[in-house]
GROMACS .gro file of C-alpha atoms in nm:
model
  505
    1MET     CA    1   1.868  -1.873  -3.151
    2ASN     CA    2   2.099  -1.674  -3.286
    3TYR     CA    3   2.286  -1.337  -3.152
    4LYS     CA    4   2.070  -1.149  -3.374
    5SER     CA    5   1.711  -1.290  -3.302
    6LEU     CA    6   1.822  -1.222  -2.945
    7PHE     CA    7   1.898  -0.864  -2.999
    8ASN     CA    8   1.523  -0.839  -3.174
    9ILE     CA    9   1.368  -0.990  -2.880
   10GLU     CA   10   1.591  -0.786  -2.672
   11LYS     CA   11   1.460  -0.448  -2.839
   12THR     CA   12   1.081  -0.567  -2.856
   13ILE     CA   13   1.105  -0.537  -2.449
   14ARG     CA   14   1.295  -0.206  -2.437
   15PHE     CA   15   0.996  -0.081  -2.663
   16TYR     CA   16   0.713  -0.252  -2.472
   17GLY     CA   17   0.868  -0.155  -2.127
   18LEU     CA   18   0.868   0.215  -2.215
   19LEU     CA   19   0.548   0.173  -2.327
   20THR     CA   20   0.447   0.018  -1.999
   21ILE     CA   21   0.663   0.292  -1.828
   22LEU     CA   22   0.434   0.577  -1.975
   23ILE     CA   23   0.064   0.384  -1.941
   24ILE     CA   24   0.216   0.359  -1.598
   25LEU     CA   25   0.316   0.690  -1.452
   26VAL     CA   26   0.015   0.904  -1.388
   27PRO     CA   27  -0.188   0.659  -1.163
   28ILE     CA   28   0.144   0.579  -0.947
   29PHE     CA   29   0.283   0.952  -0.951
   30GLY     CA   30  -0.006   1.141  -1.015
   31ASN     CA   31  -0.185   1.352  -0.773
   32LEU     CA   32  -0.028   1.209  -0.461
   33GLU     CA   33  -0.085   1.526  -0.254
   34LYS     CA   34  -0.395   1.594  -0.289
   35ILE     CA   35  -0.612   1.332  -0.074
   36PRO     CA   36  -0.557   1.443   0.295
   37ILE     CA   37  -0.299   1.197   0.498
   38ARG     CA   38  -0.499   0.909   0.640
   39LEU     CA   39  -0.599   0.839   0.982
   40TRP     CA   40  -0.442   0.553   1.213
   41ASP     CA   41  -0.188   0.380   0.972
   42GLU     CA   42  -0.002   0.699   0.778
   43SER     CA   43  -0.036   0.972   0.936
   44ARG     CA   44   0.082   0.767   1.249
   45ASN     CA   45   0.393   0.680   1.022
   46ALA     CA   46   0.403   1.042   0.925
   47PHE     CA   47   0.451   1.126   1.314
   48ASN     CA   48   0.664   0.860   1.341
   49ALA     CA   49   0.907   0.962   1.092
   50TRP     CA   50   0.891   1.338   1.200
   51GLU     CA   51   0.997   1.227   1.540
   52MET     CA   52   1.270   1.017   1.395
   53SER     CA   53   1.410   1.273   1.131
   54LYS     CA   54   1.425   1.572   1.422
   55SER     CA   55   1.583   1.323   1.718
   56ASP     CA   56   1.793   1.087   1.505
   57ASN     CA   57   1.704   0.765   1.680
   58TRP     CA   58   1.665   0.512   1.387
   59TRP     CA   59   1.627   0.196   1.664
   60ILE     CA   60   1.347   0.300   1.822
   61ILE     CA   61   0.989   0.452   1.666
   62THR     CA   62   0.876   0.717   1.866
   63PHE     CA   63   0.488   0.899   1.909
   64GLU     CA   64   0.427   1.195   2.083
   65GLY     CA   65   0.854   1.125   2.204
   66GLN     CA   66   0.752   0.818   2.399
   67ALA     CA   67   0.821   0.447   2.224
   68ASP     CA   68   0.548   0.360   2.002
   69MET     CA   69   0.433   0.045   2.145
   70TRP     CA   70   0.119   0.053   1.901
   71ASN     CA   71   0.313   0.051   1.573
   72THR     CA   72   0.532  -0.223   1.651
   73LYS     CA   73   0.598  -0.290   1.292
   74PRO     CA   74   0.963  -0.325   1.243
   75PRO     CA   75   1.094   0.022   1.100
   76LEU     CA   76   1.196   0.017   0.754
   77LEU     CA   77   0.944   0.213   0.556
   78VAL     CA   78   1.004   0.496   0.888
   79TRP     CA   79   1.342   0.486   0.784
   80ILE     CA   80   1.306   0.620   0.440
   81GLN     CA   81   1.013   0.845   0.495
   82ALA     CA   82   1.265   1.018   0.779
   83LEU     CA   83   1.504   1.062   0.481
   84MET     CA   84   1.241   1.199   0.271
   85ILE     CA   85   1.160   1.437   0.486
   86LYS     CA   86   1.522   1.555   0.516
   87VAL     CA   87   1.560   1.613   0.126
   88PHE     CA   88   1.167   1.767   0.073
   89GLY     CA   89   1.077   1.858   0.411
   90LEU     CA   90   0.702   1.782   0.613
   91ARG     CA   91   0.431   1.715   0.344
   92PRO     CA   92   0.266   1.439   0.203
   93LEU     CA   93   0.514   1.427  -0.101
   94SER     CA   94   0.772   1.283   0.169
   95PHE     CA   95   0.583   1.013   0.281
   96ARG     CA   96   0.403   0.825  -0.040
   97LEU     CA   97   0.687   0.903  -0.295
   98PRO     CA   98   0.878   0.568  -0.127
   99VAL     CA   99   0.580   0.377  -0.207
  100ALA     CA  100   0.472   0.528  -0.540
  101VAL     CA  101   0.807   0.426  -0.635
  102ALA     CA  102   0.781   0.055  -0.451
  103VAL     CA  103   0.492   0.045  -0.703
  104PHE     CA  104   0.649   0.119  -0.993
  105PHE     CA  105   0.963  -0.109  -0.905
  106THR     CA  106   0.679  -0.420  -0.824
  107VAL     CA  107   0.493  -0.344  -1.180
  108MET     CA  108   0.790  -0.325  -1.353
  109ALA     CA  109   0.973  -0.642  -1.205
  110LEU     CA  110   0.656  -0.770  -1.277
  111PHE     CA  111   0.686  -0.679  -1.634
  112LYS     CA  112   1.002  -0.792  -1.731
  113PHE     CA  113   1.030  -1.142  -1.572
  114THR     CA  114   0.668  -1.239  -1.693
  115SER     CA  115   0.798  -1.114  -2.029
  116LYS     CA  116   1.098  -1.320  -2.047
  117GLN     CA  117   0.909  -1.690  -1.869
  118VAL     CA  118   0.659  -1.610  -2.146
  119GLY     CA  119   0.907  -1.532  -2.427
  120ARG     CA  120   0.630  -1.257  -2.495
  121PRO     CA  121   0.690  -0.854  -2.383
  122ILE     CA  122   0.310  -0.826  -2.465
  123PHE     CA  123   0.258  -1.060  -2.156
  124GLY     CA  124   0.439  -0.871  -1.963
  125MET     CA  125   0.234  -0.552  -2.035
  126LEU     CA  126  -0.007  -0.749  -1.985
  127VAL     CA  127   0.039  -0.817  -1.661
  128ALA     CA  128   0.132  -0.465  -1.548
  129LEU     CA  129  -0.150  -0.304  -1.694
  130VAL     CA  130  -0.458  -0.542  -1.528
  131LEU     CA  131  -0.242  -0.449  -1.197
  132ILE     CA  132  -0.262  -0.090  -1.195
  133THR     CA  133  -0.604  -0.063  -1.329
  134SER     CA  134  -0.694  -0.355  -1.000
  135GLY     CA  135  -0.857  -0.161  -0.706
  136GLY     CA  136  -0.773  -0.362  -0.432
  137TYR     CA  137  -0.392  -0.294  -0.531
  138MET     CA  138  -0.459   0.103  -0.706
  139CYS     CA  139  -0.613   0.239  -0.371
  140VAL     CA  140  -0.536   0.392  -0.071
  141HIS     CA  141  -0.373   0.236   0.229
  142VAL     CA  142  -0.207   0.043  -0.085
  143ALA     CA  143  -0.023   0.218  -0.385
  144ARG     CA  144  -0.181   0.599  -0.310
  145THR     CA  145  -0.047   0.661   0.040
  146GLY     CA  146   0.214   0.660   0.287
  147ASP     CA  147   0.119   0.280   0.419
  148PHE     CA  148   0.335  -0.025   0.462
  149ASP     CA  149   0.174  -0.215   0.209
  150GLY     CA  150   0.304  -0.076  -0.107
  151LEU     CA  151   0.657  -0.135  -0.028
  152LEU     CA  152   0.576  -0.493   0.131
  153ILE     CA  153   0.469  -0.581  -0.207
  154LEU     CA  154   0.777  -0.508  -0.370
  155PHE     CA  155   0.959  -0.705  -0.120
  156ILE     CA  156   0.740  -1.033  -0.175
  157VAL     CA  157   0.701  -1.049  -0.556
  158GLY     CA  158   1.087  -1.012  -0.555
  159TYR     CA  159   1.141  -1.299  -0.306
  160CYS     CA  160   0.860  -1.473  -0.536
  161ILE     CA  161   1.010  -1.432  -0.853
  162SER     CA  162   1.389  -1.534  -0.702
  163PHE     CA  163   1.238  -1.812  -0.524
  164PHE     CA  164   1.053  -1.900  -0.877
  165LEU     CA  165   1.405  -1.895  -1.062
  166LEU     CA  166   1.601  -2.080  -0.763
  167LEU     CA  167   1.360  -2.410  -0.800
  168LYS     CA  168   1.396  -2.325  -1.263
  169GLU     CA  169   1.746  -2.217  -1.299
  170GLU     CA  170   1.927  -2.385  -1.018
  171LYS     CA  171   2.162  -2.120  -0.928
  172GLN     CA  172   2.233  -2.031  -0.589
  173LYS     CA  173   2.271  -1.679  -0.599
  174TYR     CA  174   1.887  -1.694  -0.599
  175PHE     CA  175   1.916  -1.836  -0.216
  176TYR     CA  176   2.068  -1.505  -0.157
  177TRP     CA  177   1.811  -1.271  -0.342
  178PHE     CA  178   1.519  -1.478  -0.233
  179PHE     CA  179   1.658  -1.419   0.189
  180ILE     CA  180   1.756  -1.079   0.187
  181LEU     CA  181   1.417  -0.972   0.028
  182LEU     CA  182   1.176  -1.187   0.272
  183GLY     CA  183   1.406  -1.010   0.525
  184LEU     CA  184   1.322  -0.650   0.412
  185ALA     CA  185   0.971  -0.786   0.345
  186VAL     CA  186   0.954  -0.871   0.763
  187LEU     CA  187   1.125  -0.544   0.852
  188THR     CA  188   0.874  -0.363   0.631
  189LYS     CA  189   0.530  -0.545   0.788
  190SER     CA  190   0.658  -0.818   1.032
  191ILE     CA  191   0.475  -1.156   1.027
  192ALA     CA  192   0.267  -1.018   0.672
  193GLY     CA  193   0.597  -1.059   0.521
  194LEU     CA  194   0.579  -1.414   0.550
  195LEU     CA  195   0.231  -1.517   0.442
  196LEU     CA  196   0.371  -1.627   0.092
  197LEU     CA  197   0.581  -1.911   0.256
  198PRO     CA  198   0.318  -2.182   0.289
  199GLY     CA  199   0.233  -2.131  -0.060
  200LEU     CA  200   0.591  -2.130  -0.204
  201GLY     CA  201   0.649  -2.469   0.008
  202MET     CA  202   0.357  -2.599  -0.207
  203TYR     CA  203   0.515  -2.515  -0.491
  204THR     CA  204   0.862  -2.675  -0.401
  205LEU     CA  205   0.674  -2.999  -0.297
  206ILE     CA  206   0.470  -2.997  -0.715
  207LYS     CA  207   0.828  -2.922  -0.892
  208LYS     CA  208   0.954  -3.207  -0.643
  209LYS     CA  209   1.252  -2.954  -0.564
  210LEU     CA  210   1.290  -3.039  -0.147
  211ILE     CA  211   1.552  -3.209  -0.126
  212PHE     CA  212   1.711  -3.001  -0.394
  213VAL     CA  213   1.685  -2.713  -0.171
  214LEU     CA  214   1.757  -2.871   0.161
  215LYS     CA  215   2.051  -3.018   0.036
  216SER     CA  216   2.187  -2.678  -0.096
  217PRO     CA  217   2.449  -2.507   0.194
  218HIS     CA  218   2.331  -2.218   0.048
  219PHE     CA  219   2.042  -2.217   0.167
  220TYR     CA  220   2.184  -2.289   0.562
  221PHE     CA  221   2.387  -1.983   0.451
  222ALA     CA  222   2.115  -1.776   0.372
  223ALA     CA  223   1.889  -1.880   0.587
  224LEU     CA  224   2.136  -1.729   0.838
  225LEU     CA  225   2.144  -1.381   0.681
  226PHE     CA  226   1.771  -1.337   0.687
  227LEU     CA  227   1.772  -1.442   1.086
  228LEU     CA  228   2.061  -1.200   1.126
  229MET     CA  229   1.825  -0.905   0.980
  230VAL     CA  230   1.565  -0.966   1.139
  231THR     CA  231   1.636  -1.104   1.526
  232GLY     CA  232   1.912  -0.821   1.487
  233TYR     CA  233   1.641  -0.556   1.465
  234TYR     CA  234   1.399  -0.716   1.720
  235LEU     CA  235   1.642  -0.800   1.967
  236THR     CA  236   1.836  -0.428   1.958
  237ARG     CA  237   1.490  -0.292   2.007
  238GLU     CA  238   1.369  -0.480   2.283
  239HIS     CA  239   1.709  -0.431   2.450
  240TYR     CA  240   1.662  -0.045   2.433
  241ASN     CA  241   1.266  -0.048   2.474
  242PRO     CA  242   1.211  -0.360   2.700
  243GLY     CA  243   0.842  -0.508   2.646
  244TYR     CA  244   0.871  -0.439   2.282
  245LEU     CA  245   0.853  -0.787   2.205
  246LYS     CA  246   0.596  -0.879   2.415
  247ALA     CA  247   0.372  -0.590   2.211
  248VAL     CA  248   0.484  -0.740   1.902
  249TYR     CA  249   0.360  -1.091   1.966
  250GLU     CA  250  -0.001  -0.929   2.076
  251ASN     CA  251  -0.023  -0.693   1.787
  252GLU     CA  252   0.083  -0.872   1.520
  253ILE     CA  253   0.079  -1.208   1.601
  254GLY     CA  254  -0.134  -1.361   1.910
  255GLY     CA  255  -0.351  -1.099   1.862
  256ARG     CA  256  -0.433  -1.020   1.526
  257PHE     CA  257  -0.481  -1.342   1.402
  258LEU     CA  258  -0.614  -1.530   1.644
  259GLU     CA  259  -0.814  -1.279   1.833
  260THR     CA  260  -1.024  -0.996   1.649
  261LEU     CA  261  -0.857  -0.651   1.719
  262GLU     CA  262  -1.062  -0.311   1.724
  263ASN     CA  263  -1.431  -0.520   1.615
  264HIS     CA  264  -1.258  -0.582   1.222
  265ASN     CA  265  -1.450  -0.895   1.280
  266LEU     CA  266  -1.563  -1.025   0.950
  267PRO     CA  267  -1.669  -1.359   0.767
  268PHE     CA  268  -1.427  -1.579   0.630
  269THR     CA  269  -1.542  -1.511   0.294
  270TYR     CA  270  -1.502  -1.158   0.313
  271TYR     CA  271  -1.193  -1.127   0.062
  272LEU     CA  272  -1.316  -1.287  -0.198
  273GLU     CA  273  -1.625  -1.098  -0.168
  274ALA     CA  274  -1.431  -0.780  -0.228
  275MET     CA  275  -1.240  -0.958  -0.512
  276VAL     CA  276  -1.561  -0.985  -0.648
  277ASN     CA  277  -1.739  -0.685  -0.566
  278SER     CA  278  -1.497  -0.418  -0.576
  279HIS     CA  279  -1.107  -0.481  -0.581
  280PHE     CA  280  -1.076  -0.707  -0.874
  281SER     CA  281  -1.440  -0.778  -1.024
  282TYR     CA  282  -1.309  -0.637  -1.407
  283TRP     CA  283  -1.040  -0.912  -1.447
  284LEU     CA  284  -1.176  -1.224  -1.203
  285ALA     CA  285  -1.336  -1.454  -1.501
  286LEU     CA  286  -1.018  -1.381  -1.697
  287ALA     CA  287  -0.799  -1.497  -1.435
  288ILE     CA  288  -1.005  -1.750  -1.352
  289LEU     CA  289  -0.993  -1.844  -1.697
  290GLY     CA  290  -0.606  -1.850  -1.700
  291SER     CA  291  -0.576  -2.023  -1.366
  292CYS     CA  292  -0.763  -2.295  -1.564
  293VAL     CA  293  -0.545  -2.291  -1.882
  294SER     CA  294  -0.222  -2.344  -1.697
  295PHE     CA  295  -0.316  -2.652  -1.592
  296VAL     CA  296  -0.363  -2.781  -1.923
  297GLU     CA  297  -0.140  -2.579  -2.117
  298LYS     CA  298   0.142  -2.677  -2.348
  299ASN     CA  299   0.395  -2.391  -2.290
  300THR     CA  300   0.564  -2.490  -1.986
  301GLY     CA  301   0.651  -2.108  -1.948
  302ILE     CA  302   0.301  -2.004  -1.915
  303ALA     CA  303   0.185  -2.326  -1.786
  304ASP     CA  304   0.476  -2.321  -1.474
  305LEU     CA  305   0.379  -1.975  -1.431
  306GLY     CA  306   0.030  -1.991  -1.437
  307ARG     CA  307   0.043  -2.298  -1.216
  308PHE     CA  308   0.296  -2.070  -0.904
  309ALA     CA  309   0.060  -1.787  -0.899
  310THR     CA  310  -0.236  -1.990  -0.827
  311ILE     CA  311  -0.086  -2.162  -0.547
  312LEU     CA  312   0.023  -1.802  -0.463
  313ALA     CA  313  -0.294  -1.663  -0.489
  314ALA     CA  314  -0.496  -1.988  -0.369
  315SER     CA  315  -0.265  -2.034  -0.019
  316PHE     CA  316  -0.225  -1.676   0.066
  317LEU     CA  317  -0.615  -1.619   0.036
  318LEU     CA  318  -0.668  -1.855   0.242
  319ILE     CA  319  -0.426  -1.764   0.507
  320ILE     CA  320  -0.584  -1.382   0.517
  321SER     CA  321  -0.922  -1.560   0.529
  322SER     CA  322  -0.894  -1.755   0.814
  323SER     CA  323  -0.730  -1.486   1.045
  324GLN     CA  324  -0.950  -1.364   1.281
  325THR     CA  325  -0.920  -1.004   1.216
  326LYS     CA  326  -0.985  -0.831   0.898
  327LEU     CA  327  -0.923  -0.504   0.705
  328ASP     CA  328  -1.028  -0.374   0.342
  329TRP     CA  329  -0.622  -0.366   0.251
  330TYR     CA  330  -0.507  -0.684   0.404
  331ASP     CA  331  -0.608  -0.873   0.050
  332ALA     CA  332  -0.363  -0.613  -0.193
  333PRO     CA  333  -0.037  -0.869  -0.227
  334ILE     CA  334  -0.245  -1.114  -0.404
  335TYR     CA  335  -0.341  -0.886  -0.669
  336PRO     CA  336   0.011  -0.905  -0.821
  337PHE     CA  337  -0.028  -1.253  -0.854
  338VAL     CA  338  -0.440  -1.281  -1.002
  339ALA     CA  339  -0.288  -0.994  -1.285
  340ILE     CA  340  -0.055  -1.234  -1.380
  341LEU     CA  341  -0.393  -1.522  -1.444
  342ALA     CA  342  -0.571  -1.243  -1.540
  343ALA     CA  343  -0.319  -1.171  -1.834
  344ILE     CA  344  -0.319  -1.524  -1.875
  345GLY     CA  345  -0.692  -1.548  -1.967
  346ILE     CA  346  -0.609  -1.266  -2.191
  347LEU     CA  347  -0.342  -1.417  -2.427
  348LYS     CA  348  -0.505  -1.766  -2.470
  349ILE     CA  349  -0.790  -1.536  -2.588
  350ILE     CA  350  -0.576  -1.346  -2.824
  351ASP     CA  351  -0.421  -1.701  -2.959
  352PHE     CA  352  -0.744  -1.851  -3.033
  353ILE     CA  353  -0.867  -1.595  -3.205
  354LYS     CA  354  -0.517  -1.572  -3.433
  355SER     CA  355  -0.561  -1.952  -3.463
  356THR     CA  356  -0.950  -1.911  -3.624
  357VAL     CA  357  -0.885  -1.694  -3.861
  358ASN     CA  358  -0.774  -1.714  -4.235
  359ILE     CA  359  -0.393  -1.632  -4.257
  360TYR     CA  360  -0.418  -1.371  -4.551
  361LYS     CA  361  -0.635  -1.144  -4.259
  362LYS     CA  362  -0.347  -1.145  -4.053
  363GLU     CA  363  -0.305  -0.755  -4.049
  364THR     CA  364  -0.673  -0.724  -4.008
  365ILE     CA  365  -0.689  -0.927  -3.708
  366ASN     CA  366  -0.384  -0.745  -3.533
  367VAL     CA  367  -0.529  -0.464  -3.609
  368ALA     CA  368  -0.850  -0.566  -3.428
  369ILE     CA  369  -0.682  -0.710  -3.164
  370PHE     CA  370  -0.502  -0.428  -3.071
  371VAL     CA  371  -0.810  -0.169  -3.076
  372SER     CA  372  -1.007  -0.416  -2.841
  373LEU     CA  373  -0.691  -0.451  -2.622
  374VAL     CA  374  -0.754  -0.071  -2.564
  375ALA     CA  375  -1.102  -0.080  -2.532
  376LEU     CA  376  -1.049  -0.355  -2.247
  377PHE     CA  377  -0.850  -0.147  -2.047
  378ALA     CA  378  -1.015   0.209  -2.145
  379ILE     CA  379  -1.278   0.173  -1.900
  380PRO     CA  380  -1.027   0.029  -1.569
  381TYR     CA  381  -0.797   0.278  -1.664
  382TYR     CA  382  -0.983   0.590  -1.693
  383ASN     CA  383  -1.181   0.472  -1.350
  384ILE     CA  384  -0.871   0.396  -1.150
  385ILE     CA  385  -0.789   0.759  -1.286
  386GLN     CA  386  -1.060   0.931  -1.190
  387LYS     CA  387  -1.104   0.809  -0.859
  388GLU     CA  388  -0.782   0.785  -0.766
  389VAL     CA  389  -0.542   1.073  -0.894
  390ILE     CA  390  -0.819   1.372  -1.044
  391GLU     CA  391  -1.093   1.304  -0.767
  392ALA     CA  392  -0.899   1.201  -0.506
  393LYS     CA  393  -1.145   1.153  -0.222
  394GLY     CA  394  -1.149   0.827  -0.022
  395LEU     CA  395  -1.432   0.672   0.040
  396PRO     CA  396  -1.719   0.826   0.088
  397GLU     CA  397  -1.826   0.771   0.439
  398GLU     CA  398  -1.489   0.903   0.510
  399GLN     CA  399  -1.521   1.241   0.411
  400TYR     CA  400  -1.621   1.409   0.716
  401GLN     CA  401  -1.358   1.244   0.941
  402TYR     CA  402  -1.115   1.489   0.664
  403ALA     CA  403  -1.303   1.779   0.659
  404LEU     CA  404  -1.074   1.965   0.868
  405SER     CA  405  -0.773   1.848   0.650
  406ARG     CA  406  -1.008   1.958   0.380
  407TYR     CA  407  -0.966   2.327   0.521
  408ILE     CA  408  -0.633   2.353   0.643
  409ILE     CA  409  -0.490   2.177   0.265
  410HIS     CA  410  -0.738   2.417   0.127
  411ASN     CA  411  -0.593   2.747   0.327
  412LEU     CA  412  -0.262   2.634   0.332
  413LYS     CA  413  -0.262   2.637  -0.077
  414ASN     CA  414  -0.473   3.010  -0.059
  415SER     CA  415  -0.520   3.176   0.206
  416GLU     CA  416  -0.241   3.099   0.451
  417SER     CA  417  -0.389   3.395   0.684
  418ALA     CA  418  -0.707   3.281   0.764
  419LEU     CA  419  -0.545   3.003   0.963
  420GLU     CA  420  -0.367   3.256   1.152
  421GLY     CA  421  -0.472   3.231   1.529
  422GLN     CA  422  -0.690   2.932   1.473
  423ILE     CA  423  -0.760   2.678   1.740
  424ILE     CA  424  -0.837   2.316   1.621
  425LEU     CA  425  -1.103   2.190   1.894
  426ASP     CA  426  -1.105   1.790   1.936
  427ASP     CA  427  -1.078   1.562   2.218
  428GLU     CA  428  -1.060   1.248   2.029
  429TYR     CA  429  -0.727   1.100   1.857
  430ILE     CA  430  -0.646   1.350   1.579
  431PRO     CA  431  -0.327   1.249   1.393
  432GLN     CA  432  -0.421   1.318   1.050
  433ILE     CA  433  -0.525   1.623   1.166
  434GLU     CA  434  -0.208   1.724   1.382
  435PHE     CA  435  -0.006   1.636   1.098
  436TYR     CA  436  -0.117   1.957   0.862
  437ILE     CA  437  -0.142   2.178   1.191
  438LEU     CA  438   0.274   2.077   1.232
  439MET     CA  439   0.273   2.200   0.846
  440ALA     CA  440   0.175   2.536   0.934
  441GLN     CA  441   0.364   2.587   1.214
  442GLN     CA  442   0.652   2.472   1.022
  443LYS     CA  443   0.502   2.738   0.781
  444GLY     CA  444   0.511   2.998   1.083
  445ILE     CA  445   0.133   2.979   1.092
  446ASN     CA  446  -0.023   3.042   1.471
  447LEU     CA  447  -0.220   2.757   1.435
  448LYS     CA  448  -0.286   2.544   1.734
  449ARG     CA  449  -0.492   2.254   1.932
  450LYS     CA  450  -0.682   2.257   2.227
  451TYR     CA  451  -0.909   2.036   2.456
  452SER     CA  452  -1.235   2.135   2.546
  453ASN     CA  453  -1.103   2.219   2.869
  454GLU     CA  454  -0.847   2.425   2.780
  455VAL     CA  455  -1.077   2.650   2.583
  456SER     CA  456  -1.054   3.070   2.687
  457ALA     CA  457  -1.231   3.381   2.634
  458GLY     CA  458  -1.110   3.550   2.287
  459ASP     CA  459  -0.999   3.183   2.078
  460HIS     CA  460  -1.118   3.116   1.765
  461LEU     CA  461  -1.205   2.758   1.703
  462LEU     CA  462  -1.249   2.495   1.422
  463THR     CA  463  -1.446   2.179   1.477
  464GLN     CA  464  -1.599   1.947   1.309
  465LYS     CA  465  -1.849   1.921   1.643
  466ASN     CA  466  -2.156   2.139   1.688
  467LEU     CA  467  -2.071   2.322   1.957
  468ASP     CA  468  -2.400   2.439   2.229
  469GLU     CA  469  -2.362   2.831   2.150
  470LYS     CA  470  -2.564   2.994   2.472
  471SER     CA  471  -2.332   2.902   2.725
  472THR     CA  472  -2.177   2.599   2.685
  473ARG     CA  473  -1.891   2.652   2.958
  474THR     CA  474  -1.911   2.807   3.263
  475GLY     CA  475  -1.806   3.206   3.218
  476LEU     CA  476  -1.816   3.144   2.811
  477GLU     CA  477  -2.004   3.145   2.497
  478TYR     CA  478  -1.941   3.016   2.193
  479ILE     CA  479  -2.120   3.225   1.850
  480LYS     CA  480  -2.081   3.004   1.530
  481VAL     CA  481  -1.934   3.213   1.266
  482TYR     CA  482  -1.876   2.940   0.933
  483ASP     CA  483  -2.026   2.657   0.853
  484PHE     CA  484  -1.925   2.494   0.506
  485ASP     CA  485  -1.782   2.149   0.420
  486GLY     CA  486  -1.825   2.015   0.746
  487VAL     CA  487  -1.633   2.233   0.902
  488LYS     CA  488  -1.746   2.496   1.181
  489LYS     CA  489  -1.614   2.832   1.340
  490TYR     CA  490  -1.684   2.952   1.668
  491GLU     CA  491  -1.544   3.269   1.849
  492VAL     CA  492  -1.544   3.262   2.224
  493LYS     CA  493  -1.673   3.528   2.435
  494VAL     CA  494  -1.738   3.600   2.849
  495ALA     CA  495  -2.091   3.522   2.853
  496ASP     CA  496  -2.364   3.717   3.020
  497SER     CA  497  -2.405   3.430   3.256
  498ALA     CA  498  -2.277   3.076   3.247
  499THR     CA  499  -2.519   2.814   3.311
  500LYS     CA  500  -2.387   2.434   3.136
  501PRO     CA  501  -2.083   2.277   3.039
  502LEU     CA  502  -1.876   2.262   2.714
  503LEU     CA  503  -2.114   2.005   2.447
  504MET     CA  504  -1.959   1.896   2.188
  505HIS     CA  505  -2.159   1.628   1.955
   0.00000   0.00000   0.00000
């Protein structure tokens, strides 16, 4: 290939790359702060990062001033979020922007990598568009909130691409890229960063490159670098926080994989059913077609890429399906690879149509294909924008637990005085609400939380619970003055007579 033709190809890649960027910006970055901070991982990360930004203790993640032995994951994401707090202050953007940026680079890395492997930039664009319209990827807890998985997937995709190029080009630099990115994956979400390794091992055997890998001294030097990265953190944390390694084993390895945690015991077919029903339902048939095509395809670029993606997706699905603890987002790392397979299916349909039409109708068929592609992607793209960007509500069954969060968010924007002097009443674990209490306090608003045994006369209570209004605590009476969208407001007065304790139900 001469220089001129190479320039033209690169120019085309730049055109499709720019078009891809324009299409993915809204679903990735649009309306990031609308949905309330989520219970469990995101809100926990938020408090971990907030405390780290104030204490500058970068080795031990804390919650309420104590070493956090519930969130035992390494601190890479929390480090970044703590730095973002120093830049943007305490707000949801500080926790979600790092993940959104990671998602952006994941999509664009896949675009560039797959475009070059197949030699057709339109293919890379198809991969990118399938991925950002996948319900199991563009959703809360993965790409749209400040959880671990969006950043984890960036590093997983990175080390898988590096390994593919290592076996294909046999360049020693890819050993180092592979192990550095693998280390970053582990420092993001512990053992979850390693779950693609069995698939990479299978692909190595199929490509008959095991001897090449094991004979290279760079394999061992790079592996040593990985061990220094990972063990360096874990041993340092154990030194300053004795018992940490035991907690890691119980939470991340023995407990989560071999036992059922927090009642998340679901059938072996759970993730496959999720792909069929919602996570990848729109693209699944095309992905199956793409996988089948890759094993008979003569184009080595498509064949190698399809087989690689099939092996990684299948092995990862088998591993997570075998785990005793199953959660809705655990299958998220599979979607970059099945997106490649779906794009292969689309590309082969396009090629088949082109090969069966009269050459004199080339321009007409190109226009028809373009219109068909727009129509194909319009529905899932619209659905993602509508659900995750415009509505941004999360799951319907979750709306109750975010009622107070919505109330505080609304008044922080529209009527701060409505929050002044109010007290959040709740005896449960509510970091998703306490985050917004902290935001209000940062603005100088007197909003705080109390437990039921701390209530006194004169309090103005906000709660999601129904309180016994007559004489609900010795000497006190609770009068409801507001009830809307799951939020109740009570005024506390001295009762004429006290007969029974405070009831919250």
